[in-house]
């Protein structure tokens, strides 16, 4: 089972969006940033999807500090392609940030790419 944690100001919306996809083998849980970092580091979770109003610093601030920049990527206000998400996952990224107004487009894209890798 692949475990995705959601955090930030839109964590409920992200969790609901991913759950509605009905992806086999994917579990979604709400989390605080600090708890997510600890669970990711301990291997108790696999990915984190964080949101803020701009998709920049606040969506991943704590995670970047505790997990390190190589594990993290923020899309800011941009919307990636499926190929870009696949490349980031292949590169080992586990922590993703994006803006609240992009939840309906980015969360399904990332979740489907994660599910395809499981």
PDB file of N, CA and C in Angstrom, residues 4-113:
ATOM      1  N   UNK A   4       0.095   8.268   0.936  1.00  0.00           N
ATOM      2  CA  UNK A   4       0.267   9.675   0.587  1.00  0.00           C
ATOM      3  C   UNK A   4      -0.284  10.512   1.731  1.00  0.00           C
ATOM      4  N   UNK A   5       0.517  11.435   2.214  1.00  0.00           N
ATOM      5  CA  UNK A   5       0.081  12.376   3.237  1.00  0.00           C
ATOM      6  C   UNK A   5      -0.220  13.707   2.567  1.00  0.00           C
ATOM      7  N   UNK A   6      -1.234  14.415   3.072  1.00  0.00           N
ATOM      8  CA  UNK A   6      -1.539  15.739   2.535  1.00  0.00           C
ATOM      9  C   UNK A   6      -1.420  16.765   3.647  1.00  0.00           C
ATOM     10  N   UNK A   7      -0.936  17.943   3.291  1.00  0.00           N
ATOM     11  CA  UNK A   7      -0.759  19.004   4.276  1.00  0.00           C
ATOM     12  C   UNK A   7      -0.968  20.370   3.674  1.00  0.00           C
ATOM     13  N   UNK A   8      -0.890  21.365   4.528  1.00  0.00           N
ATOM     14  CA  UNK A   8      -1.065  22.732   4.075  1.00  0.00           C
ATOM     15  C   UNK A   8      -2.513  23.176   4.143  1.00  0.00           C
ATOM     16  N   UNK A   9      -2.769  24.374   3.637  1.00  0.00           N
ATOM     17  CA  UNK A   9      -4.101  24.962   3.770  1.00  0.00           C
ATOM     18  C   UNK A   9      -5.174  24.218   2.987  1.00  0.00           C
ATOM     19  N   UNK A  10      -4.807  23.478   1.966  1.00  0.00           N
ATOM     20  CA  UNK A  10      -5.776  22.732   1.170  1.00  0.00           C
ATOM     21  C   UNK A  10      -5.702  21.235   1.367  1.00  0.00           C
ATOM     22  N   UNK A  11      -5.196  20.796   2.525  1.00  0.00           N
ATOM     23  CA  UNK A  11      -4.975  19.357   2.709  1.00  0.00           C
ATOM     24  C   UNK A  11      -6.242  18.525   2.628  1.00  0.00           C
ATOM     25  N   UNK A  12      -7.357  19.040   3.109  1.00  0.00           N
ATOM     26  CA  UNK A  12      -8.616  18.291   3.044  1.00  0.00           C
ATOM     27  C   UNK A  12      -9.061  18.151   1.593  1.00  0.00           C
ATOM     28  N   UNK A  13      -8.971  19.240   0.837  1.00  0.00           N
ATOM     29  CA  UNK A  13      -9.369  19.207  -0.571  1.00  0.00           C
ATOM     30  C   UNK A  13      -8.493  18.258  -1.379  1.00  0.00           C
ATOM     31  N   UNK A  14      -7.187  18.252  -1.098  1.00  0.00           N
ATOM     32  CA  UNK A  14      -6.282  17.341  -1.805  1.00  0.00           C
ATOM     33  C   UNK A  14      -6.635  15.895  -1.468  1.00  0.00           C
ATOM     34  N   UNK A  15      -6.821  15.612  -0.184  1.00  0.00           N
ATOM     35  CA  UNK A  15      -7.157  14.239   0.229  1.00  0.00           C
ATOM     36  C   UNK A  15      -8.458  13.780  -0.424  1.00  0.00           C
ATOM     37  N   UNK A  16      -9.465  14.627  -0.423  1.00  0.00           N
ATOM     38  CA  UNK A  16     -10.740  14.258  -1.034  1.00  0.00           C
ATOM     39  C   UNK A  16     -10.603  14.038  -2.537  1.00  0.00           C
ATOM     40  N   UNK A  17      -9.828  14.891  -3.188  1.00  0.00           N
ATOM     41  CA  UNK A  17      -9.622  14.765  -4.638  1.00  0.00           C
ATOM     42  C   UNK A  17      -8.947  13.443  -4.974  1.00  0.00           C
ATOM     43  N   UNK A  18      -7.939  13.073  -4.208  1.00  0.00           N
ATOM     44  CA  UNK A  18      -7.225  11.819  -4.462  1.00  0.00           C
ATOM     45  C   UNK A  18      -8.110  10.624  -4.125  1.00  0.00           C
ATOM     46  N   UNK A  19      -8.815  10.686  -3.019  1.00  0.00           N
ATOM     47  CA  UNK A  19      -9.700   9.575  -2.633  1.00  0.00           C
ATOM     48  C   UNK A  19     -10.777   9.325  -3.687  1.00  0.00           C
ATOM     49  N   UNK A  20     -11.308  10.390  -4.258  1.00  0.00           N
ATOM     50  CA  UNK A  20     -12.362  10.261  -5.271  1.00  0.00           C
ATOM     51  C   UNK A  20     -11.888   9.539  -6.533  1.00  0.00           C
ATOM     52  N   UNK A  21     -10.576   9.484  -6.738  1.00  0.00           N
ATOM     53  CA  UNK A  21     -10.037   8.778  -7.900  1.00  0.00           C
ATOM     54  C   UNK A  21     -10.184   7.268  -7.755  1.00  0.00           C
ATOM     55  N   UNK A  22     -10.286   6.780  -6.519  1.00  0.00           N
ATOM     56  CA  UNK A  22     -10.446   5.350  -6.273  1.00  0.00           C
ATOM     57  C   UNK A  22      -9.268   4.520  -6.754  1.00  0.00           C
ATOM     58  N   UNK A  23      -8.068   5.003  -6.539  1.00  0.00           N
ATOM     59  CA  UNK A  23      -6.863   4.308  -7.005  1.00  0.00           C
ATOM     60  C   UNK A  23      -6.537   3.119  -6.105  1.00  0.00           C
ATOM     61  N   UNK A  24      -6.389   1.958  -6.702  1.00  0.00           N
ATOM     62  CA  UNK A  24      -6.016   0.765  -5.953  1.00  0.00           C
ATOM     63  C   UNK A  24      -4.611   0.910  -5.385  1.00  0.00           C
ATOM     64  N   UNK A  25      -4.455   0.501  -4.151  1.00  0.00           N
ATOM     65  CA  UNK A  25      -3.137   0.490  -3.531  1.00  0.00           C
ATOM     66  C   UNK A  25      -2.653   1.840  -3.045  1.00  0.00           C
ATOM     67  N   UNK A  26      -3.542   2.837  -2.993  1.00  0.00           N
ATOM     68  CA  UNK A  26      -3.162   4.176  -2.533  1.00  0.00           C
ATOM     69  C   UNK A  26      -4.021   4.549  -1.330  1.00  0.00           C
ATOM     70  N   UNK A  27      -3.356   4.918  -0.249  1.00  0.00           N
ATOM     71  CA  UNK A  27      -4.028   5.373   0.966  1.00  0.00           C
ATOM     72  C   UNK A  27      -3.661   6.836   1.178  1.00  0.00           C
ATOM     73  N   UNK A  28      -4.641   7.666   1.505  1.00  0.00           N
ATOM     74  CA  UNK A  28      -4.420   9.105   1.695  1.00  0.00           C
ATOM     75  C   UNK A  28      -4.789   9.487   3.115  1.00  0.00           C
ATOM     76  N   UNK A  29      -3.905  10.256   3.770  1.00  0.00           N
ATOM     77  CA  UNK A  29      -4.118  10.665   5.148  1.00  0.00           C
ATOM     78  C   UNK A  29      -3.756  12.132   5.318  1.00  0.00           C
ATOM     79  N   UNK A  30      -4.570  12.859   6.075  1.00  0.00           N
ATOM     80  CA  UNK A  30      -4.256  14.247   6.420  1.00  0.00           C
ATOM     81  C   UNK A  30      -3.092  14.263   7.404  1.00  0.00           C
ATOM     82  N   UNK A  31      -2.267  15.312   7.314  1.00  0.00           N
ATOM     83  CA  UNK A  31      -1.095  15.372   8.173  1.00  0.00           C
ATOM     84  C   UNK A  31      -0.676  16.815   8.414  1.00  0.00           C
ATOM     85  N   UNK A  32       0.056  17.021   9.472  1.00  0.00           N
ATOM     86  CA  UNK A  32       0.757  18.290   9.664  1.00  0.00           C
ATOM     87  C   UNK A  32       2.102  18.159   8.966  1.00  0.00           C
ATOM     88  N   UNK A  33       2.744  19.262   8.700  1.00  0.00           N
ATOM     89  CA  UNK A  33       4.040  19.232   8.028  1.00  0.00           C
ATOM     90  C   UNK A  33       5.087  18.472   8.847  1.00  0.00           C
ATOM     91  N   UNK A  34       5.150  18.759  10.131  1.00  0.00           N
ATOM     92  CA  UNK A  34       6.146  18.122  10.992  1.00  0.00           C
ATOM     93  C   UNK A  34       5.915  16.615  11.084  1.00  0.00           C
ATOM     94  N   UNK A  35       4.673  16.211  11.267  1.00  0.00           N
ATOM     95  CA  UNK A  35       4.348  14.784  11.345  1.00  0.00           C
ATOM     96  C   UNK A  35       4.676  14.088  10.023  1.00  0.00           C
ATOM     97  N   UNK A  36       4.387  14.761   8.922  1.00  0.00           N
ATOM     98  CA  UNK A  36       4.680  14.181   7.601  1.00  0.00           C
ATOM     99  C   UNK A  36       6.170  13.951   7.436  1.00  0.00           C
ATOM    100  N   UNK A  37       6.976  14.916   7.817  1.00  0.00           N
ATOM    101  CA  UNK A  37       8.426  14.766   7.682  1.00  0.00           C
ATOM    102  C   UNK A  37       8.926  13.578   8.494  1.00  0.00           C
ATOM    103  N   UNK A  38       8.422  13.446   9.704  1.00  0.00           N
ATOM    104  CA  UNK A  38       8.853  12.331  10.554  1.00  0.00           C
ATOM    105  C   UNK A  38       8.410  10.986   9.973  1.00  0.00           C
ATOM    106  N   UNK A  39       7.180  10.910   9.476  1.00  0.00           N
ATOM    107  CA  UNK A  39       6.690   9.652   8.900  1.00  0.00           C
ATOM    108  C   UNK A  39       7.431   9.300   7.615  1.00  0.00           C
ATOM    109  N   UNK A  40       7.721  10.285   6.787  1.00  0.00           N
ATOM    110  CA  UNK A  40       8.479  10.022   5.561  1.00  0.00           C
ATOM    111  C   UNK A  40       9.880   9.527   5.893  1.00  0.00           C
ATOM    112  N   UNK A  41      10.522  10.182   6.835  1.00  0.00           N
ATOM    113  CA  UNK A  41      11.889   9.791   7.216  1.00  0.00           C
ATOM    114  C   UNK A  41      11.927   8.404   7.837  1.00  0.00           C
ATOM    115  N   UNK A  42      10.858   8.012   8.547  1.00  0.00           N
ATOM    116  CA  UNK A  42      10.807   6.705   9.210  1.00  0.00           C
ATOM    117  C   UNK A  42      10.275   5.607   8.293  1.00  0.00           C
ATOM    118  N   UNK A  43       9.902   5.963   7.070  1.00  0.00           N
ATOM    119  CA  UNK A  43       9.376   4.969   6.151  1.00  0.00           C
ATOM    120  C   UNK A  43       7.924   4.593   6.431  1.00  0.00           C
ATOM    121  N   UNK A  44       7.218   5.403   7.214  1.00  0.00           N
ATOM    122  CA  UNK A  44       5.819   5.137   7.545  1.00  0.00           C
ATOM    123  C   UNK A  44       4.861   5.759   6.541  1.00  0.00           C
ATOM    124  N   UNK A  45       5.391   6.522   5.607  1.00  0.00           N
ATOM    125  CA  UNK A  45       4.619   7.122   4.517  1.00  0.00           C
ATOM    126  C   UNK A  45       5.549   7.229   3.319  1.00  0.00           C
ATOM    127  N   UNK A  46       4.951   7.377   2.144  1.00  0.00           N
ATOM    128  CA  UNK A  46       5.748   7.374   0.922  1.00  0.00           C
ATOM    129  C   UNK A  46       5.847   8.736   0.233  1.00  0.00           C
ATOM    130  N   UNK A  47       4.769   9.520   0.282  1.00  0.00           N
ATOM    131  CA  UNK A  47       4.733  10.799  -0.432  1.00  0.00           C
ATOM    132  C   UNK A  47       3.973  11.836   0.382  1.00  0.00           C
ATOM    133  N   UNK A  48       4.246  13.105   0.071  1.00  0.00           N
ATOM    134  CA  UNK A  48       3.554  14.227   0.702  1.00  0.00           C
ATOM    135  C   UNK A  48       3.129  15.202  -0.379  1.00  0.00           C
ATOM    136  N   UNK A  49       1.864  15.625  -0.323  1.00  0.00           N
ATOM    137  CA  UNK A  49       1.343  16.650  -1.217  1.00  0.00           C
ATOM    138  C   UNK A  49       0.938  17.836  -0.363  1.00  0.00           C
ATOM    139  N   UNK A  50       1.647  18.960  -0.521  1.00  0.00           N
ATOM    140  CA  UNK A  50       1.395  20.143   0.290  1.00  0.00           C
ATOM    141  C   UNK A  50       0.880  21.301  -0.537  1.00  0.00           C
ATOM    142  N   UNK A  51       0.013  22.092   0.067  1.00  0.00           N
ATOM    143  CA  UNK A  51      -0.569  23.229  -0.641  1.00  0.00           C
ATOM    144  C   UNK A  51      -0.479  24.506   0.177  1.00  0.00           C
ATOM    145  N   UNK A  52      -0.406  25.613  -0.543  1.00  0.00           N
ATOM    146  CA  UNK A  52      -0.518  26.939   0.049  1.00  0.00           C
ATOM    147  C   UNK A  52      -1.140  27.844  -1.009  1.00  0.00           C
ATOM    148  N   UNK A  53      -1.226  29.105  -0.714  1.00  0.00           N
ATOM    149  CA  UNK A  53      -1.896  30.016  -1.647  1.00  0.00           C
ATOM    150  C   UNK A  53      -1.091  30.269  -2.918  1.00  0.00           C
ATOM    151  N   UNK A  54       0.225  30.187  -2.832  1.00  0.00           N
ATOM    152  CA  UNK A  54       1.053  30.452  -4.018  1.00  0.00           C
ATOM    153  C   UNK A  54       1.739  29.206  -4.564  1.00  0.00           C
ATOM    154  N   UNK A  55       1.805  28.145  -3.779  1.00  0.00           N
ATOM    155  CA  UNK A  55       2.496  26.936  -4.207  1.00  0.00           C
ATOM    156  C   UNK A  55       4.001  27.035  -4.076  1.00  0.00           C
ATOM    157  N   UNK A  56       4.460  28.082  -3.472  1.00  0.00           N
ATOM    158  CA  UNK A  56       5.908  28.281  -3.323  1.00  0.00           C
ATOM    159  C   UNK A  56       6.361  27.807  -1.947  1.00  0.00           C
ATOM    160  N   UNK A  57       6.974  28.642  -1.181  1.00  0.00           N
ATOM    161  CA  UNK A  57       7.616  28.251   0.059  1.00  0.00           C
ATOM    162  C   UNK A  57       6.767  27.614   1.125  1.00  0.00           C
ATOM    163  N   UNK A  58       5.622  28.169   1.444  1.00  0.00           N
ATOM    164  CA  UNK A  58       4.836  27.674   2.576  1.00  0.00           C
ATOM    165  C   UNK A  58       4.298  26.264   2.364  1.00  0.00           C
ATOM    166  N   UNK A  59       4.133  25.851   1.114  1.00  0.00           N
ATOM    167  CA  UNK A  59       3.594  24.517   0.869  1.00  0.00           C
ATOM    168  C   UNK A  59       4.563  23.425   1.312  1.00  0.00           C
ATOM    169  N   UNK A  60       5.858  23.738   1.347  1.00  0.00           N
ATOM    170  CA  UNK A  60       6.871  22.724   1.667  1.00  0.00           C
ATOM    171  C   UNK A  60       7.943  23.178   2.644  1.00  0.00           C
ATOM    172  N   UNK A  61       7.811  24.346   3.225  1.00  0.00           N
ATOM    173  CA  UNK A  61       8.879  24.909   4.048  1.00  0.00           C
ATOM    174  C   UNK A  61       9.477  23.946   5.055  1.00  0.00           C
ATOM    175  N   UNK A  62       8.653  23.346   5.884  1.00  0.00           N
ATOM    176  CA  UNK A  62       9.138  22.426   6.917  1.00  0.00           C
ATOM    177  C   UNK A  62       9.743  21.183   6.272  1.00  0.00           C
ATOM    178  N   UNK A  63       9.099  20.678   5.224  1.00  0.00           N
ATOM    179  CA  UNK A  63       9.572  19.448   4.587  1.00  0.00           C
ATOM    180  C   UNK A  63      10.937  19.648   3.930  1.00  0.00           C
ATOM    181  N   UNK A  64      11.148  20.786   3.293  1.00  0.00           N
ATOM    182  CA  UNK A  64      12.451  21.057   2.678  1.00  0.00           C
ATOM    183  C   UNK A  64      13.522  21.094   3.761  1.00  0.00           C
ATOM    184  N   UNK A  65      13.191  21.722   4.885  1.00  0.00           N
ATOM    185  CA  UNK A  65      14.150  21.817   5.976  1.00  0.00           C
ATOM    186  C   UNK A  65      14.506  20.478   6.591  1.00  0.00           C
ATOM    187  N   UNK A  66      13.546  19.582   6.697  1.00  0.00           N
ATOM    188  CA  UNK A  66      13.783  18.301   7.356  1.00  0.00           C
ATOM    189  C   UNK A  66      14.110  17.148   6.412  1.00  0.00           C
ATOM    190  N   UNK A  67      13.616  17.223   5.184  1.00  0.00           N
ATOM    191  CA  UNK A  67      13.863  16.140   4.217  1.00  0.00           C
ATOM    192  C   UNK A  67      15.010  16.462   3.270  1.00  0.00           C
ATOM    193  N   UNK A  68      15.280  17.756   3.082  1.00  0.00           N
ATOM    194  CA  UNK A  68      16.316  18.177   2.141  1.00  0.00           C
ATOM    195  C   UNK A  68      15.718  18.493   0.776  1.00  0.00           C
ATOM    196  N   UNK A  69      16.293  19.452   0.121  1.00  0.00           N
ATOM    197  CA  UNK A  69      15.804  19.897  -1.185  1.00  0.00           C
ATOM    198  C   UNK A  69      15.747  18.784  -2.232  1.00  0.00           C
ATOM    199  N   UNK A  70      16.692  17.840  -2.258  1.00  0.00           N
ATOM    200  CA  UNK A  70      16.635  16.791  -3.285  1.00  0.00           C
ATOM    201  C   UNK A  70      15.367  15.928  -3.258  1.00  0.00           C
ATOM    202  N   UNK A  71      14.677  15.845  -2.110  1.00  0.00           N
ATOM    203  CA  UNK A  71      13.462  15.040  -2.006  1.00  0.00           C
ATOM    204  C   UNK A  71      12.205  15.827  -2.358  1.00  0.00           C
ATOM    205  N   UNK A  72      12.356  17.135  -2.558  1.00  0.00           N
ATOM    206  CA  UNK A  72      11.199  18.018  -2.681  1.00  0.00           C
ATOM    207  C   UNK A  72      11.130  18.737  -4.026  1.00  0.00           C
ATOM    208  N   UNK A  73       9.897  19.041  -4.424  1.00  0.00           N
ATOM    209  CA  UNK A  73       9.681  19.842  -5.636  1.00  0.00           C
ATOM    210  C   UNK A  73       8.390  20.636  -5.488  1.00  0.00           C
ATOM    211  N   UNK A  74       8.456  21.907  -5.838  1.00  0.00           N
ATOM    212  CA  UNK A  74       7.244  22.709  -5.857  1.00  0.00           C
ATOM    213  C   UNK A  74       6.925  23.120  -7.289  1.00  0.00           C
ATOM    214  N   UNK A  75       5.666  23.021  -7.631  1.00  0.00           N
ATOM    215  CA  UNK A  75       5.215  23.427  -8.953  1.00  0.00           C
ATOM    216  C   UNK A  75       4.832  24.897  -8.975  1.00  0.00           C
ATOM    217  N   UNK A  76       4.778  25.510  -7.780  1.00  0.00           N
ATOM    218  CA  UNK A  76       4.359  26.904  -7.720  1.00  0.00           C
ATOM    219  C   UNK A  76       2.965  27.040  -8.295  1.00  0.00           C
ATOM    220  N   UNK A  77       2.814  27.910  -9.272  1.00  0.00           N
ATOM    221  CA  UNK A  77       1.517  28.115  -9.891  1.00  0.00           C
ATOM    222  C   UNK A  77       1.410  27.415 -11.239  1.00  0.00           C
ATOM    223  N   UNK A  78       2.461  26.692 -11.630  1.00  0.00           N
ATOM    224  CA  UNK A  78       2.442  25.989 -12.908  1.00  0.00           C
ATOM    225  C   UNK A  78       1.777  24.632 -12.806  1.00  0.00           C
ATOM    226  N   UNK A  79       1.301  24.140 -13.925  1.00  0.00           N
ATOM    227  CA  UNK A  79       0.703  22.805 -13.992  1.00  0.00           C
ATOM    228  C   UNK A  79       1.622  21.929 -14.841  1.00  0.00           C
ATOM    229  N   UNK A  80       2.155  20.863 -14.254  1.00  0.00           N
ATOM    230  CA  UNK A  80       3.085  19.997 -14.979  1.00  0.00           C
ATOM    231  C   UNK A  80       2.364  19.063 -15.947  1.00  0.00           C
ATOM    232  N   UNK A  81       3.143  18.481 -16.814  1.00  0.00           N
ATOM    233  CA  UNK A  81       2.623  17.420 -17.678  1.00  0.00           C
ATOM    234  C   UNK A  81       2.819  16.090 -16.953  1.00  0.00           C
ATOM    235  N   UNK A  82       2.165  15.058 -17.433  1.00  0.00           N
ATOM    236  CA  UNK A  82       2.338  13.718 -16.863  1.00  0.00           C
ATOM    237  C   UNK A  82       3.790  13.277 -16.978  1.00  0.00           C
ATOM    238  N   UNK A  83       4.438  13.603 -18.079  1.00  0.00           N
ATOM    239  CA  UNK A  83       5.844  13.240 -18.264  1.00  0.00           C
ATOM    240  C   UNK A  83       6.742  13.935 -17.248  1.00  0.00           C
ATOM    241  N   UNK A  84       6.450  15.190 -16.937  1.00  0.00           N
ATOM    242  CA  UNK A  84       7.244  15.913 -15.938  1.00  0.00           C
ATOM    243  C   UNK A  84       7.089  15.276 -14.559  1.00  0.00           C
ATOM    244  N   UNK A  85       5.871  14.907 -14.213  1.00  0.00           N
ATOM    245  CA  UNK A  85       5.642  14.248 -12.913  1.00  0.00           C
ATOM    246  C   UNK A  85       6.357  12.905 -12.875  1.00  0.00           C
ATOM    247  N   UNK A  86       6.263  12.127 -13.928  1.00  0.00           N
ATOM    248  CA  UNK A  86       6.956  10.837 -13.987  1.00  0.00           C
ATOM    249  C   UNK A  86       8.462  11.007 -13.815  1.00  0.00           C
ATOM    250  N   UNK A  87       9.028  12.019 -14.457  1.00  0.00           N
ATOM    251  CA  UNK A  87      10.466  12.275 -14.355  1.00  0.00           C
ATOM    252  C   UNK A  87      10.856  12.654 -12.923  1.00  0.00           C
ATOM    253  N   UNK A  88      10.032  13.442 -12.259  1.00  0.00           N
ATOM    254  CA  UNK A  88      10.316  13.824 -10.875  1.00  0.00           C
ATOM    255  C   UNK A  88      10.246  12.622  -9.946  1.00  0.00           C
ATOM    256  N   UNK A  89       9.271  11.765 -10.143  1.00  0.00           N
ATOM    257  CA  UNK A  89       9.177  10.548  -9.341  1.00  0.00           C
ATOM    258  C   UNK A  89      10.367   9.632  -9.598  1.00  0.00           C
ATOM    259  N   UNK A  90      10.753   9.512 -10.843  1.00  0.00           N
ATOM    260  CA  UNK A  90      11.910   8.677 -11.193  1.00  0.00           C
ATOM    261  C   UNK A  90      13.188   9.235 -10.576  1.00  0.00           C
ATOM    262  N   UNK A  91      13.220  10.552 -10.378  1.00  0.00           N
ATOM    263  CA  UNK A  91      14.383  11.217  -9.789  1.00  0.00           C
ATOM    264  C   UNK A  91      14.379  11.107  -8.259  1.00  0.00           C
ATOM    265  N   UNK A  92      13.349  10.484  -7.699  1.00  0.00           N
ATOM    266  CA  UNK A  92      13.315  10.271  -6.256  1.00  0.00           C
ATOM    267  C   UNK A  92      12.554  11.311  -5.459  1.00  0.00           C
ATOM    268  N   UNK A  93      11.857  12.216  -6.121  1.00  0.00           N
ATOM    269  CA  UNK A  93      11.075  13.220  -5.394  1.00  0.00           C
ATOM    270  C   UNK A  93       9.920  12.539  -4.684  1.00  0.00           C
ATOM    271  N   UNK A  94       9.704  12.924  -3.424  1.00  0.00           N
ATOM    272  CA  UNK A  94       8.648  12.338  -2.611  1.00  0.00           C
ATOM    273  C   UNK A  94       7.726  13.400  -2.022  1.00  0.00           C
ATOM    274  N   UNK A  95       8.131  14.645  -2.117  1.00  0.00           N
ATOM    275  CA  UNK A  95       7.415  15.754  -1.498  1.00  0.00           C
ATOM    276  C   UNK A  95       7.095  16.776  -2.583  1.00  0.00           C
ATOM    277  N   UNK A  96       5.807  17.087  -2.748  1.00  0.00           N
ATOM    278  CA  UNK A  96       5.379  17.994  -3.810  1.00  0.00           C
ATOM    279  C   UNK A  96       4.527  19.119  -3.243  1.00  0.00           C
ATOM    280  N   UNK A  97       4.767  20.326  -3.743  1.00  0.00           N
ATOM    281  CA  UNK A  97       3.981  21.481  -3.336  1.00  0.00           C
ATOM    282  C   UNK A  97       3.345  22.143  -4.544  1.00  0.00           C
ATOM    283  N   UNK A  98       2.158  22.684  -4.332  1.00  0.00           N
ATOM    284  CA  UNK A  98       1.457  23.389  -5.402  1.00  0.00           C
ATOM    285  C   UNK A  98       0.413  24.312  -4.785  1.00  0.00           C
ATOM    286  N   UNK A  99      -0.126  25.198  -5.611  1.00  0.00           N
ATOM    287  CA  UNK A  99      -1.076  26.183  -5.100  1.00  0.00           C
ATOM    288  C   UNK A  99      -2.476  25.603  -4.976  1.00  0.00           C
ATOM    289  N   UNK A 100      -3.242  26.173  -4.072  1.00  0.00           N
ATOM    290  CA  UNK A 100      -4.596  25.690  -3.804  1.00  0.00           C
ATOM    291  C   UNK A 100      -5.487  25.728  -5.033  1.00  0.00           C
ATOM    292  N   UNK A 101      -5.316  26.737  -5.865  1.00  0.00           N
ATOM    293  CA  UNK A 101      -6.207  26.833  -7.023  1.00  0.00           C
ATOM    294  C   UNK A 101      -5.846  25.844  -8.132  1.00  0.00           C
ATOM    295  N   UNK A 102      -4.831  25.020  -7.920  1.00  0.00           N
ATOM    296  CA  UNK A 102      -4.435  24.000  -8.890  1.00  0.00           C
ATOM    297  C   UNK A 102      -4.713  22.580  -8.389  1.00  0.00           C
ATOM    298  N   UNK A 103      -5.362  22.457  -7.227  1.00  0.00           N
ATOM    299  CA  UNK A 103      -5.602  21.142  -6.622  1.00  0.00           C
ATOM    300  C   UNK A 103      -6.311  20.198  -7.591  1.00  0.00           C
ATOM    301  N   UNK A 104      -7.354  20.673  -8.229  1.00  0.00           N
ATOM    302  CA  UNK A 104      -8.150  19.802  -9.096  1.00  0.00           C
ATOM    303  C   UNK A 104      -7.403  19.323 -10.325  1.00  0.00           C
ATOM    304  N   UNK A 105      -6.309  19.979 -10.667  1.00  0.00           N
ATOM    305  CA  UNK A 105      -5.524  19.566 -11.838  1.00  0.00           C
ATOM    306  C   UNK A 105      -4.260  18.807 -11.451  1.00  0.00           C
ATOM    307  N   UNK A 106      -3.578  19.267 -10.415  1.00  0.00           N
ATOM    308  CA  UNK A 106      -2.287  18.671 -10.064  1.00  0.00           C
ATOM    309  C   UNK A 106      -2.412  17.437  -9.180  1.00  0.00           C
ATOM    310  N   UNK A 107      -3.282  17.464  -8.171  1.00  0.00           N
ATOM    311  CA  UNK A 107      -3.400  16.312  -7.263  1.00  0.00           C
ATOM    312  C   UNK A 107      -3.726  15.016  -8.008  1.00  0.00           C
ATOM    313  N   UNK A 108      -4.696  15.006  -8.943  1.00  0.00           N
ATOM    314  CA  UNK A 108      -4.952  13.759  -9.675  1.00  0.00           C
ATOM    315  C   UNK A 108      -3.768  13.324 -10.536  1.00  0.00           C
ATOM    316  N   UNK A 109      -3.085  14.276 -11.120  1.00  0.00           N
ATOM    317  CA  UNK A 109      -1.930  13.975 -11.965  1.00  0.00           C
ATOM    318  C   UNK A 109      -0.833  13.263 -11.175  1.00  0.00           C
ATOM    319  N   UNK A 110      -0.514  13.821 -10.002  1.00  0.00           N
ATOM    320  CA  UNK A 110       0.512  13.216  -9.160  1.00  0.00           C
ATOM    321  C   UNK A 110       0.039  11.861  -8.619  1.00  0.00           C
ATOM    322  N   UNK A 111      -1.192  11.807  -8.131  1.00  0.00           N
ATOM    323  CA  UNK A 111      -1.703  10.556  -7.555  1.00  0.00           C
ATOM    324  C   UNK A 111      -1.731   9.427  -8.561  1.00  0.00           C
ATOM    325  N   UNK A 112      -2.165   9.720  -9.773  1.00  0.00           N
ATOM    326  CA  UNK A 112      -2.192   8.669 -10.810  1.00  0.00           C
ATOM    327  C   UNK A 112      -0.770   8.204 -11.149  1.00  0.00           C
ATOM    328  N   UNK A 113       0.178   9.142 -11.192  1.00  0.00           N
ATOM    329  CA  UNK A 113       1.560   8.762 -11.498  1.00  0.00           C
ATOM    330  C   UNK A 113       2.140   7.904 -10.367  1.00  0.00           C
TER     331      UNK A 113
END
